[in-house]
Short mmCIF file of C-alpha atoms in Angstrom, two decimals:
data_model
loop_
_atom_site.label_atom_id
_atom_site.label_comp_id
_atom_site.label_asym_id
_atom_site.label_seq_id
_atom_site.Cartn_x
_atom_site.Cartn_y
_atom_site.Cartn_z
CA UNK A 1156 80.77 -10.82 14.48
CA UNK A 1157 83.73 -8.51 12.89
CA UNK A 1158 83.06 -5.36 11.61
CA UNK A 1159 85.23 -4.61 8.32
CA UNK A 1160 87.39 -1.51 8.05
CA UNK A 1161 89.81 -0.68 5.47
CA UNK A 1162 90.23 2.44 3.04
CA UNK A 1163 88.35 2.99 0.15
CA UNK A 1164 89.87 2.18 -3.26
CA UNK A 1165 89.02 4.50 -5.66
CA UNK A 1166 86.72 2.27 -7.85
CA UNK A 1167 85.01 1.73 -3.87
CA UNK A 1168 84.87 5.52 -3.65
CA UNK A 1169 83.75 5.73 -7.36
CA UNK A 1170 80.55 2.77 -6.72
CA UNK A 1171 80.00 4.34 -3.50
CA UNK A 1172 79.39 8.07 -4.32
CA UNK A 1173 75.96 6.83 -6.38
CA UNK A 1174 74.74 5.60 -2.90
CA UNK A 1175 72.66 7.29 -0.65
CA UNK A 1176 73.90 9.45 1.98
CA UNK A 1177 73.19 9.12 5.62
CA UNK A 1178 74.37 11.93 8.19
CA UNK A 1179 74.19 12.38 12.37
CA UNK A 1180 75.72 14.91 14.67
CA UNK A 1181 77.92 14.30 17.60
CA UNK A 1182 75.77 11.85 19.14
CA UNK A 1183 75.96 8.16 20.93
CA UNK A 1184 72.82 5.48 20.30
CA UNK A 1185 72.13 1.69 20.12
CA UNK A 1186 71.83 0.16 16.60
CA UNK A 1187 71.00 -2.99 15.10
CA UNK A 1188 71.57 -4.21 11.79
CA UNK A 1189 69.57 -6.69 10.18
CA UNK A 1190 70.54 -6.42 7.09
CA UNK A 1191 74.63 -6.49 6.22
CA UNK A 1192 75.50 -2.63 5.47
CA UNK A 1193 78.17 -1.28 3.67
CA UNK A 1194 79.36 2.02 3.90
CA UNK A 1195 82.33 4.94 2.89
CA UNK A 1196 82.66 7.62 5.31
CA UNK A 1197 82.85 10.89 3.96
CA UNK A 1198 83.04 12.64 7.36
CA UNK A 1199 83.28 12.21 10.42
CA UNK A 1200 84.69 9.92 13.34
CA UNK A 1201 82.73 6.87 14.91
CA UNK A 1202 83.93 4.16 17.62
CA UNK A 1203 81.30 1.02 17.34
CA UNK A 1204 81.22 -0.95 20.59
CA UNK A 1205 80.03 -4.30 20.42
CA UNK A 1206 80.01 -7.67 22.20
CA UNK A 1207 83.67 -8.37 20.58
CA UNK A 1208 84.84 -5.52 21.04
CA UNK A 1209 85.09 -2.24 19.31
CA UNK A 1210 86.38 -0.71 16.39
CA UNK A 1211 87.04 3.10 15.01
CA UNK A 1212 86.55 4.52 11.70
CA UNK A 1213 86.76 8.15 10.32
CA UNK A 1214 86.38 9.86 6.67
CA UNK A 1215 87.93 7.75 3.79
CA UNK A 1216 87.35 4.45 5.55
CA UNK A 1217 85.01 1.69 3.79
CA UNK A 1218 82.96 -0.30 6.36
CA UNK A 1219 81.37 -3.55 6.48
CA UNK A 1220 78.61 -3.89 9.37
CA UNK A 1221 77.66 -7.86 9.13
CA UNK A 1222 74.27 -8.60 9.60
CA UNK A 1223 72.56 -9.26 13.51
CA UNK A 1224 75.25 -6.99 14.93
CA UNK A 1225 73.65 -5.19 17.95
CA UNK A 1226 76.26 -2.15 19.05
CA UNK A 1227 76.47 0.92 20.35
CA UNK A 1228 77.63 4.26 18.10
CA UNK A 1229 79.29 6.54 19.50
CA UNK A 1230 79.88 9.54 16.90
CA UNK A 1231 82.90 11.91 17.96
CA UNK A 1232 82.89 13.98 14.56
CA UNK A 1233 79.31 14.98 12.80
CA UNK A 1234 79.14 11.81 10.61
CA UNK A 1235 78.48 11.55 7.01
CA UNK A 1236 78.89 8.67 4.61
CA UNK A 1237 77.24 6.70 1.54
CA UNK A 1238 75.69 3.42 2.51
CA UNK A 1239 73.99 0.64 0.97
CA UNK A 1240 72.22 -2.61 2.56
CA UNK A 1241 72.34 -6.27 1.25
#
């Protein structure tokens, strides 16, 4: 399962600041999505282990989590970002 990253467009950034807004501190913890999630981090800086690897991400990125992905967060920089499930 690949986790998307790539930066935010502005029209991203634009559709994504009506979202919600999700925030953790420094911090490391299981997740599992099952739903797909999209998200634009505001703040912050992540690494997501999984299965297939791992992948980084930090403020101004625009993330795609698919759904079923089990991984581990590990948070590096208080995190926050907009999100939205499908």
């Amino acid at each position: 399962m690949d986790i998307k990253v790539k930066k935010a467009t502005e029209a991203e950034k634009a559709e994504m600041s009506t979202k919600p807004v999700w925030g953790c501190d420094v911090s490391e913890f299981d997740w599992y999505y099952d739903s797909e999630e999209t998200c634009l981090l505001v703040e912050g800086e992540v690494v997501v282990s999984h299965k297939g690897g791992s992948v980084s991400f930090g403020a101004g990125d625009y993330v795609v989590f698919p759904k079923g992905l089990s991984c581990v967060w590990k948070v590096s920089k208080p995190v926050k970002k907009h999100y939205i499930f499908k």
